[in-house]
Tab-separated table of C-alpha atoms and ligand atoms in Angstrom:
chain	number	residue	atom	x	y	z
U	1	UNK	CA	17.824	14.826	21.068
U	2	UNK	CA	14.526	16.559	20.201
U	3	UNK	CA	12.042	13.206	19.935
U	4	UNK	CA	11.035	11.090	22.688
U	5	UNK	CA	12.116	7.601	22.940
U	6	UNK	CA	9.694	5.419	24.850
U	7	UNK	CA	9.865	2.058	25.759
U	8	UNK	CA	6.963	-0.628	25.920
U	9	UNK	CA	4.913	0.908	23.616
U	10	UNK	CA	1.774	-1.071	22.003
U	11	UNK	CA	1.447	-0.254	18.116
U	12	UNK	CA	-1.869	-1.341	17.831
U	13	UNK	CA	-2.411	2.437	17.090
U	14	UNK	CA	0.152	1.994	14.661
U	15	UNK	CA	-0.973	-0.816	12.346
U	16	UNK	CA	-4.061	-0.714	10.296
U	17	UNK	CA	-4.777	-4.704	11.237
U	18	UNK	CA	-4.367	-3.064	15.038
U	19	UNK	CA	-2.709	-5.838	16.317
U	20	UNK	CA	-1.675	-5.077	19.574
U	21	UNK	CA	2.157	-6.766	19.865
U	22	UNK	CA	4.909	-4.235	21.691
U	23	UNK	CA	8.137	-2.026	20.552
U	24	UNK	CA	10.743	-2.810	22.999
U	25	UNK	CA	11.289	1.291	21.736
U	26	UNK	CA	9.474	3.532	19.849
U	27	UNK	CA	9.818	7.371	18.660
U	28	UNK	CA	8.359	9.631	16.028
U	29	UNK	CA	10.468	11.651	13.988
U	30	UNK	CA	8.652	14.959	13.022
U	31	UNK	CA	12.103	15.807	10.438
U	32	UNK	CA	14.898	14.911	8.973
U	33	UNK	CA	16.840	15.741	11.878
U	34	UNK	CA	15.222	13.726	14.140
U	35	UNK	CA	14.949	10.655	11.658
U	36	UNK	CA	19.061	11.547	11.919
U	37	UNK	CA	19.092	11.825	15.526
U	38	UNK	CA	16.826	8.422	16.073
U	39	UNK	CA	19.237	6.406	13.580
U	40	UNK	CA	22.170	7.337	15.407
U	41	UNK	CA	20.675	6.995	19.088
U	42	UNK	CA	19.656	2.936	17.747
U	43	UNK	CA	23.624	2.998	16.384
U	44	UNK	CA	24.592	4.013	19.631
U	45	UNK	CA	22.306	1.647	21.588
U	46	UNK	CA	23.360	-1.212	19.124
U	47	UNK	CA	19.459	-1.708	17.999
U	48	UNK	CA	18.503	-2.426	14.135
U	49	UNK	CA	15.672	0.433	13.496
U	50	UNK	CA	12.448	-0.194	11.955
U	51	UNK	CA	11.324	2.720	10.105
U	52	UNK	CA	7.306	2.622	9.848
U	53	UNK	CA	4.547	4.866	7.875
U	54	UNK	CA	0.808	4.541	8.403
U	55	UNK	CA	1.246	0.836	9.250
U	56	UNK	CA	-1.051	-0.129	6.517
U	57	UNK	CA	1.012	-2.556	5.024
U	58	UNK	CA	2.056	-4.619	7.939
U	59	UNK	CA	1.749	-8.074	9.796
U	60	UNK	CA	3.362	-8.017	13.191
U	61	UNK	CA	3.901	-11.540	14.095
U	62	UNK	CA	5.638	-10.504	17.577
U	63	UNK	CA	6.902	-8.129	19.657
U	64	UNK	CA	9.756	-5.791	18.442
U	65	UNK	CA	13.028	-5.542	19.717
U	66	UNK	CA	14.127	-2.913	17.313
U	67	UNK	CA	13.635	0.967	17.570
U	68	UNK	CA	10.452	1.356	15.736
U	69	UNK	CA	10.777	5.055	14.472
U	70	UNK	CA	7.255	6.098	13.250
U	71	UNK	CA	7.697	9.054	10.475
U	72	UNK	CA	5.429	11.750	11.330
U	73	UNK	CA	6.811	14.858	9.644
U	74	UNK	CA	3.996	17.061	7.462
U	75	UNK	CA	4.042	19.871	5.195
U	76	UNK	CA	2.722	20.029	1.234
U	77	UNK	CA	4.811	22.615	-1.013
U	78	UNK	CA	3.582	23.733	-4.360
U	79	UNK	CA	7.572	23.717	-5.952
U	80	UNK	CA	6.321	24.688	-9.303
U	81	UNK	CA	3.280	25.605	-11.644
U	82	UNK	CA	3.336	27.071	-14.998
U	83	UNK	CA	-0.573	27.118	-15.301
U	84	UNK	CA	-0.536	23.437	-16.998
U	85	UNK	CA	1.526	21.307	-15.253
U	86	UNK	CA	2.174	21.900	-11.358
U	87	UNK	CA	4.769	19.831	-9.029
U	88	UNK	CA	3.743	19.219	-5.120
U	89	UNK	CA	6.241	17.779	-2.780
U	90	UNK	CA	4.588	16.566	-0.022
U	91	UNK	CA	6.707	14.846	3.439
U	92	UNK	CA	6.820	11.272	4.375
U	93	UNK	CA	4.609	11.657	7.598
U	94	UNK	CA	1.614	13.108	5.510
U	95	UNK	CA	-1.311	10.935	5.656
U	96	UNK	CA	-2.006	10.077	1.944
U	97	UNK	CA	-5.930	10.326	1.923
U	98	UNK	CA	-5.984	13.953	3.409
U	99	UNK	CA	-3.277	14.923	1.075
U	100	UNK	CA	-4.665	13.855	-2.458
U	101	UNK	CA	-7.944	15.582	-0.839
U	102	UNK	CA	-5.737	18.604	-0.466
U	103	UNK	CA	-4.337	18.261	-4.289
U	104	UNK	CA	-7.822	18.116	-5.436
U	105	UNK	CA	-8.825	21.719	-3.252
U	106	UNK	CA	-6.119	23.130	-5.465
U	107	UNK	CA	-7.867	21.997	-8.432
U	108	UNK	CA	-4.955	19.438	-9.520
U	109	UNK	CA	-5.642	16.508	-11.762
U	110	UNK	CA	-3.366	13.231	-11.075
U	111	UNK	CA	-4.372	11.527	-7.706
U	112	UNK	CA	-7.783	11.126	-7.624
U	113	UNK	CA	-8.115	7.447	-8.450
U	114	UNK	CA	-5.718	6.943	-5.276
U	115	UNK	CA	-8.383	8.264	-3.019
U	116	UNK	CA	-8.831	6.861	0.151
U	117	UNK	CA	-5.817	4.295	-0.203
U	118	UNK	CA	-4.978	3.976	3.780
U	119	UNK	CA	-1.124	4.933	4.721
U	120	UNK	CA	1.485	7.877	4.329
U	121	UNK	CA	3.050	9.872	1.523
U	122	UNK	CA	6.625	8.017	2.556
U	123	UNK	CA	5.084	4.325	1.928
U	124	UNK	CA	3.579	5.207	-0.824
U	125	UNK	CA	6.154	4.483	-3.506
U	126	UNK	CA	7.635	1.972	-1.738
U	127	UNK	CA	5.199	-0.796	-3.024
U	128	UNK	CA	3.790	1.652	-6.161
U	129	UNK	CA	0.412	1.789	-4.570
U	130	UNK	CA	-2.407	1.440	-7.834
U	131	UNK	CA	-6.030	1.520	-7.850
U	132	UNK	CA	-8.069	1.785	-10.737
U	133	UNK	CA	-5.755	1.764	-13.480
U	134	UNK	CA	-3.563	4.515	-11.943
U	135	UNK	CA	0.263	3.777	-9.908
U	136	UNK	CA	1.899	6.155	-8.308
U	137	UNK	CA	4.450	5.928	-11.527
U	138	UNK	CA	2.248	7.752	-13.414
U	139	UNK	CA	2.775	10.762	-12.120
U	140	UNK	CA	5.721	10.269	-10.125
U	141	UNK	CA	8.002	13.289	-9.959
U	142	UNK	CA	11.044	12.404	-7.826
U	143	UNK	CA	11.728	11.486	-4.202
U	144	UNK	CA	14.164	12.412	-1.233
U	145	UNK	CA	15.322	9.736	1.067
U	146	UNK	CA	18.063	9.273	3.531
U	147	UNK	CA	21.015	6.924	2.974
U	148	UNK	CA	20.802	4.671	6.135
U	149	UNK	CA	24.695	3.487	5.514
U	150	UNK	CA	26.102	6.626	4.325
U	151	UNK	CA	23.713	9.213	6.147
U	152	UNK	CA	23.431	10.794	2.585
U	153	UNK	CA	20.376	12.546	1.212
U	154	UNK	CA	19.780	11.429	-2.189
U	155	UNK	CA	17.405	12.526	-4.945
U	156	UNK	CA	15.697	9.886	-6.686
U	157	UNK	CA	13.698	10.176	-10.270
U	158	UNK	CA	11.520	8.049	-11.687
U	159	UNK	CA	14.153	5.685	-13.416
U	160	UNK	CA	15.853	5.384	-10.019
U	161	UNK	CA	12.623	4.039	-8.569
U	162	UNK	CA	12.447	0.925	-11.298
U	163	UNK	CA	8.726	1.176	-10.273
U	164	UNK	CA	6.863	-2.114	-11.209
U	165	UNK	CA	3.175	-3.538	-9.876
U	166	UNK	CA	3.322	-3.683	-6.069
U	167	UNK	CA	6.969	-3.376	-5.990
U	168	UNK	CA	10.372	-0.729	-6.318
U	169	UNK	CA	13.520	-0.324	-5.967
U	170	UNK	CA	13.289	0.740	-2.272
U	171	UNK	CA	10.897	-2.684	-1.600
U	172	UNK	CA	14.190	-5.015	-3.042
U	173	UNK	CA	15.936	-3.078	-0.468
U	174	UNK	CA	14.103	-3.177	3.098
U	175	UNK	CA	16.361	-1.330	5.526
U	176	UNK	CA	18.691	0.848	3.775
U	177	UNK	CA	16.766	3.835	2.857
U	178	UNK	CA	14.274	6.659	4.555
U	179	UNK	CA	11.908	7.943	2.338
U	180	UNK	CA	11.712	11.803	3.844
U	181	UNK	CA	9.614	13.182	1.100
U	182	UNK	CA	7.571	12.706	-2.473
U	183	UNK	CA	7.635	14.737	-5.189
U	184	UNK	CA	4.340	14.693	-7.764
U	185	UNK	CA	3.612	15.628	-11.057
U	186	UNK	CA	-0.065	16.953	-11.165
U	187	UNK	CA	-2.043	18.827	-13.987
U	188	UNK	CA	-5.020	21.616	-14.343
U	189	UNK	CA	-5.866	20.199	-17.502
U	190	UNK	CA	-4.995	16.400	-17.588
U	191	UNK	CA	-7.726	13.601	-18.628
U	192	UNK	CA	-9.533	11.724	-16.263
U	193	UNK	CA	-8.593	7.386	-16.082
U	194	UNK	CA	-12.530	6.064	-16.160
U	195	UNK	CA	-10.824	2.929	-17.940
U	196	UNK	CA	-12.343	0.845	-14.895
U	197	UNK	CA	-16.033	-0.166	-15.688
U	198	UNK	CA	-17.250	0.401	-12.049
U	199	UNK	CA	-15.826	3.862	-11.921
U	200	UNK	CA	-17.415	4.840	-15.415
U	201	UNK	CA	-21.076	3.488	-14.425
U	202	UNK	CA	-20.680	5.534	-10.574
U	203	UNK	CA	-19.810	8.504	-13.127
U	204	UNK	CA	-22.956	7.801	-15.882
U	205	UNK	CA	-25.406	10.384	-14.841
U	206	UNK	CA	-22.493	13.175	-15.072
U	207	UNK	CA	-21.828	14.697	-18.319
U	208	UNK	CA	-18.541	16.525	-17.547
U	209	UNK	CA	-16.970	15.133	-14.656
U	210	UNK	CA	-13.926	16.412	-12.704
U	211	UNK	CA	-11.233	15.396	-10.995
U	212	UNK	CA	-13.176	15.527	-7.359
U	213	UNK	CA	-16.254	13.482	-8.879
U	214	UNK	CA	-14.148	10.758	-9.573
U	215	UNK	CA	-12.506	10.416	-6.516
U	216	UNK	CA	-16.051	10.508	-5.093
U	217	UNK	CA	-16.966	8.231	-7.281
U	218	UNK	CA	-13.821	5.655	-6.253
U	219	UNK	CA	-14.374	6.244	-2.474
U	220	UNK	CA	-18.142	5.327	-3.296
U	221	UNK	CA	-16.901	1.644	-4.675
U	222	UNK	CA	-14.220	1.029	-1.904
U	223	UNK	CA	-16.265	1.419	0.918
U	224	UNK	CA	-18.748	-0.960	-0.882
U	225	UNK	CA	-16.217	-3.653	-0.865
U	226	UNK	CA	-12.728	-2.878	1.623
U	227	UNK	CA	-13.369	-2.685	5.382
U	228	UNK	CA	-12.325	0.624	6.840
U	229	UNK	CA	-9.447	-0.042	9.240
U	230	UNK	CA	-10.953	1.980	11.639
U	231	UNK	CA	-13.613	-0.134	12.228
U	232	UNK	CA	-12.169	-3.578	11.125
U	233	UNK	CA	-8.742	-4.491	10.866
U	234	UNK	CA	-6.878	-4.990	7.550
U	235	UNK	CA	-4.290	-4.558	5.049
U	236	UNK	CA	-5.913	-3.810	1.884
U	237	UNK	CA	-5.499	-6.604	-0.627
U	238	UNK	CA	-3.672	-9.133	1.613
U	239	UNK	CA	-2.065	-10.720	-1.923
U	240	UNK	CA	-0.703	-9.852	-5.089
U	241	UNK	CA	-2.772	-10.898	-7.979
U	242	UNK	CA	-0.650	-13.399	-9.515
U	243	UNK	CA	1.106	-13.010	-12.813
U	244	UNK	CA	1.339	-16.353	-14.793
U	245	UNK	CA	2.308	-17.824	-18.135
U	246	UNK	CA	-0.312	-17.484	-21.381
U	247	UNK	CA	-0.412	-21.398	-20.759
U	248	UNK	CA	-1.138	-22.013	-17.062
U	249	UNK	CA	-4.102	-19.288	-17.561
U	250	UNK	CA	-5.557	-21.602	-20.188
U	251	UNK	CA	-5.172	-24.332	-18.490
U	252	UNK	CA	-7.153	-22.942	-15.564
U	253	UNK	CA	-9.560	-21.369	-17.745
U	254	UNK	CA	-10.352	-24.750	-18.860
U	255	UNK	CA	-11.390	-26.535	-16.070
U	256	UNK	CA	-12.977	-22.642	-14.763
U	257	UNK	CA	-14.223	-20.546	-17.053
U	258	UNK	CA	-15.390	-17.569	-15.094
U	259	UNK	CA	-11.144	-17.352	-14.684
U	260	UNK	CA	-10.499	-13.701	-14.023
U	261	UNK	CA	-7.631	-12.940	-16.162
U	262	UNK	CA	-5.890	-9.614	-17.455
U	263	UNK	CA	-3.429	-10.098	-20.422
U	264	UNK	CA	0.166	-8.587	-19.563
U	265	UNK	CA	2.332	-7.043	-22.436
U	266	UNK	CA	4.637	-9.921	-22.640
U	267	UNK	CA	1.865	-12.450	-23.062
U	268	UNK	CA	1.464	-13.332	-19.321
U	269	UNK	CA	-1.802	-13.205	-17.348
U	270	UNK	CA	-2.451	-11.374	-14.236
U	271	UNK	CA	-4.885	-13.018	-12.510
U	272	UNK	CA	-7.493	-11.592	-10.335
U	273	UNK	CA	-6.221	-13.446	-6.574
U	274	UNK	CA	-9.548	-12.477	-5.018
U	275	UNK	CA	-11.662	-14.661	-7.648
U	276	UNK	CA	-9.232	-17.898	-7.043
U	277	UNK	CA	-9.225	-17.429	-3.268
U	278	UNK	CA	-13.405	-16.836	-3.359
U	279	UNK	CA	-13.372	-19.971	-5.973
U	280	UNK	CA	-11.178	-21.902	-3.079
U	281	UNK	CA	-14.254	-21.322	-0.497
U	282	UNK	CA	-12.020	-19.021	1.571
U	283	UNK	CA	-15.006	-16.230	1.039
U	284	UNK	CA	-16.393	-15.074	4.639
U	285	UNK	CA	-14.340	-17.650	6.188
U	286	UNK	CA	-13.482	-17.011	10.062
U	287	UNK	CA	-11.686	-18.897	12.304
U	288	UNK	CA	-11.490	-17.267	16.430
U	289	UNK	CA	-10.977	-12.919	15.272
U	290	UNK	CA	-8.614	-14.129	12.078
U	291	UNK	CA	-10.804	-14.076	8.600
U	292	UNK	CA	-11.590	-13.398	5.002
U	293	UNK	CA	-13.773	-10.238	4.587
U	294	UNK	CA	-16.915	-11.196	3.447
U	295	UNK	CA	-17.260	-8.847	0.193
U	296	UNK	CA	-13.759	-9.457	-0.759
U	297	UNK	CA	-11.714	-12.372	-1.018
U	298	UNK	CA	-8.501	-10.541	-1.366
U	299	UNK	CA	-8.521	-9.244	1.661
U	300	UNK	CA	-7.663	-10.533	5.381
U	301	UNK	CA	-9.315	-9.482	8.767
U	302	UNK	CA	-8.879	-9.229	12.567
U	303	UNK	CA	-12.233	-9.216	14.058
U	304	UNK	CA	-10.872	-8.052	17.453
U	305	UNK	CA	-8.168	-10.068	19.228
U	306	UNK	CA	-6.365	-11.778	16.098
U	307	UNK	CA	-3.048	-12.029	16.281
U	308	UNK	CA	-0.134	-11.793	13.780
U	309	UNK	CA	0.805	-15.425	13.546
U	310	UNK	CA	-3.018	-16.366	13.353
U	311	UNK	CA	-3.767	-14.477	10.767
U	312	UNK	CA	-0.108	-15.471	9.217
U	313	UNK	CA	-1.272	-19.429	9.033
U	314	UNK	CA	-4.615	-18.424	7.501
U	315	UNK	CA	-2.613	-16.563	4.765
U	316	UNK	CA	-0.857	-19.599	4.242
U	317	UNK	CA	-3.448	-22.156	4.536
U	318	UNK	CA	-4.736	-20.089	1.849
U	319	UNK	CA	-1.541	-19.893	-0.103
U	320	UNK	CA	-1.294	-23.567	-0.117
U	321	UNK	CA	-5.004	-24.487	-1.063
U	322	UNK	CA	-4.682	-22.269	-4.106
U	323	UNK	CA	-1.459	-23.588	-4.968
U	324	UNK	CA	-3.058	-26.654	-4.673
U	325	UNK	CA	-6.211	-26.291	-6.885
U	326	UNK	CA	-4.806	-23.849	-9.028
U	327	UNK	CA	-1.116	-24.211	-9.668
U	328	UNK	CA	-0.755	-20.955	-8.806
U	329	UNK	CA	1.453	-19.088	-6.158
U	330	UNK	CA	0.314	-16.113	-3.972
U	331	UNK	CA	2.779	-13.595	-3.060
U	332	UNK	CA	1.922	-11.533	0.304
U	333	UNK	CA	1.863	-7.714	0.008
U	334	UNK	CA	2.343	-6.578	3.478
U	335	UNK	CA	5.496	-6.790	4.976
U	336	UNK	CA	5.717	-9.381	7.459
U	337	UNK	CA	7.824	-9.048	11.038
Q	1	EPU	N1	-13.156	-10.962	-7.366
Q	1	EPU	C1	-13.865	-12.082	-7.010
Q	1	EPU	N2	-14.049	-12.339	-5.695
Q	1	EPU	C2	-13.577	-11.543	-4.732
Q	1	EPU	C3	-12.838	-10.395	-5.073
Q	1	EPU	C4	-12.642	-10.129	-6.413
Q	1	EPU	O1	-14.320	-12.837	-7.856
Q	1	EPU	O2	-13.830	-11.838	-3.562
Q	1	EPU	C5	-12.992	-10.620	-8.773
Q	1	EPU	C6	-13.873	-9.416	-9.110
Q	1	EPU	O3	-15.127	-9.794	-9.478
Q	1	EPU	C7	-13.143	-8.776	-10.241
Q	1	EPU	C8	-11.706	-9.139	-9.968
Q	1	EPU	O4	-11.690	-10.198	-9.033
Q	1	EPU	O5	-13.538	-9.325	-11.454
Q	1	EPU	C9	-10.880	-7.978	-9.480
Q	1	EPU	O6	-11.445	-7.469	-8.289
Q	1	EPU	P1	-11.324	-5.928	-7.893
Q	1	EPU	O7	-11.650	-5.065	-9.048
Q	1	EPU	O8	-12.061	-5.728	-6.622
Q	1	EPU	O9	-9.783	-5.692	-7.679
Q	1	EPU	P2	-8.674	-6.576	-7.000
Q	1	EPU	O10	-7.878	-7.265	-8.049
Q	1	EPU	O11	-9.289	-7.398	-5.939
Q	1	EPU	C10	-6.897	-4.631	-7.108
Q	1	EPU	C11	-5.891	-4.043	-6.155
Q	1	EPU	C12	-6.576	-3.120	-5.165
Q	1	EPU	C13	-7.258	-2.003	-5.956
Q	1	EPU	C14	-8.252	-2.635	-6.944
Q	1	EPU	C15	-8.879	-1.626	-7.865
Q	1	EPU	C16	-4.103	-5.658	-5.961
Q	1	EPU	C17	-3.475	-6.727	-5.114
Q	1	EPU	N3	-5.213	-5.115	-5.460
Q	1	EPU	O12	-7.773	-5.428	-6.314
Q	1	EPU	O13	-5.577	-2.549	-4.333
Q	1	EPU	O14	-7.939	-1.117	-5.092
Q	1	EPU	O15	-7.565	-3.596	-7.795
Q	1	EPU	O16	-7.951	-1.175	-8.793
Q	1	EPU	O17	-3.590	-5.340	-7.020
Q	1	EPU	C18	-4.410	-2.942	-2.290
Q	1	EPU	O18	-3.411	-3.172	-2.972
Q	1	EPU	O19	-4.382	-2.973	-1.023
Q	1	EPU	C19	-5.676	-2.673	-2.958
Q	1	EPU	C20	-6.822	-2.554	-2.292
């Protein structure tokens, strides 16, 4: 077997909250033929296999028994371009940041409001990463991923993804399948998405701006407000912003009528979690290293030594005091273990 399994191994390297909890195993697969190799070697070995990215969506609660198999594989292919509309396939391991920077070298329209999202190609679609009024739907191409019960390869399109906010096919199905690599559909000539007021104001003294001046102009506003993992640990937006009837909105808005709310095709309201959670107090709260960034409500952080389970109870402390005042229930996005 080409990759190295070692045992012991901390993944606070490995998990963007860098909390430091142990995998009883761990290996990086560089290919599809070691991703093969590792999945048969935890077979063999009788362990379940936890198949990671960038670790940007995790809270690790514990130390892992599994095989923790860390994709790491890289290369970006150009697969086609006919001047207008150009498809990139890009491998699981790839870190996304670097690659949309890469797309945008090459002059390629499509991924610049993703800019700076932490985590890998591979994770990407798992949860439909969005950010400013882009998903990773939009210009989805197709996917490869590996068939954990069958050891099938299997070619996925858009459809097959059933892509929806924070959420696929592949996230209603933890464990059976490896994302191995991400196929894009980019343009020369595409329009830019400036829906999102912030990002059209960054953009006002520009008369013609491209592709590389918004995503500028996005990684301007997100290191305003979202901690860089590097220096504080986090997942992003620790919660989905909550999708709830016409009528419950109202109701809030009554009683609160700075309610952010977005209105949802079927008559629903998505409402902004950060504004109920900052409404709740939780702002800049901090309790030992576990806490509530101070410019953003939405999202939870380990000032040093938190652990998993400490900054799991102030997740739910939080869950239950807006459930409380609000009526409304908050759905984690990270994947908890
Ligand atoms: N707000 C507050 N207080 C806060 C935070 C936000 O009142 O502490 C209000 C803001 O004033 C604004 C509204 O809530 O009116 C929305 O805030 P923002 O535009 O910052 O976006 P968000 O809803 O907090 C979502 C995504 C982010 C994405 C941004 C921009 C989710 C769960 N989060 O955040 O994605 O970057 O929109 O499109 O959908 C992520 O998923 O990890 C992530 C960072």
């Amino acid at each position: 077997m080409s990759a190295k399994v070692e045992s012991q191994v901390s993944l606070k390297p490995y998990n963007s909250f860098g909390i430091d909890v142990k995998a009883r195993h761990f290996a990086q697969a560089t290919s599809d033929d070691e991703v093969r190799q590792l999945l048969a070697y935890a077979a063999t070995e009788d362990l379940p296999a936890l198949v990671i990215g960038g670790g940007s969506n995790l809270l690790l609660t514990q130390d892992i028994t599994a095989l923790v198999i860390r994709m790491n594989s890289s290369g970006i292919h150009l697969l086609s371009d006919d001047g207008q509309r150009v498809v990139v396939e890009a491998e699981a391991g790839e870190a996304w940041h670097p690659f949309v920077q890469w797309t945008l070298e090459q002059g390629l329209v499509g991924l610049e409001n993703l800019s700076l999202i932490p985590g890998t190609v591979g994770a990407a679609p798992m949860q439909n990463i969005g950010a400013y009024g882009v998903e990773i739907k939009d210009v989805f191409a197709g996917l490869t991923a590996l068939d954990r019960q069958t050891g099938d390869l299997r070619d996925f399109t858009l459809e097959d993804c059933d892509f929806a906010y924070r959420d696929s096919y592949f996230k209603r199905k933890p464990g059976r399948w490896v994302i191995l690599r991400v196929r894009f559909a980019l343009s020369r000539t595409a329009a830019l998405h400036l829906d999102y007021g912030p990002v059209r104001q960054r953009l006002a003294g520009i008369e013609q701006p491209t592709a590389k001046d918004v995503s500028e102009a996005i990684c301007s506003i997100r290191r305003e407000k979202l901690p860089d993992p590097a220096e504080l640990g986090n997942a992003g937006s620790f919660f989905k912003n909550p999708v709830v009837s016409g009528v419950l909105a109202e109701r809030i808005r009554e009683q609160h009528p700075g309610l952010v709310a977005y209105p949802q095709a079927d008559g629903e309201m998505k409402l902004a979690a950060g504004w109920l959670i900052e409404q709740a107090g939780w702002k800049g709260y901090r309790d030992g290293d576990a806490g509530v960034h101070a410019l953003q409500a939405l999202v939870l952080v380990n000032y040093g030594q938190a652990s998993g389970e400490q900054l799991h109870e102030l997740a739910q402390k939080i869950q239950d005091d807006v459930l409380d005042r609000f009526g409304v229930e908050l759905e984690m996005e990270p994947n908890l273990y």
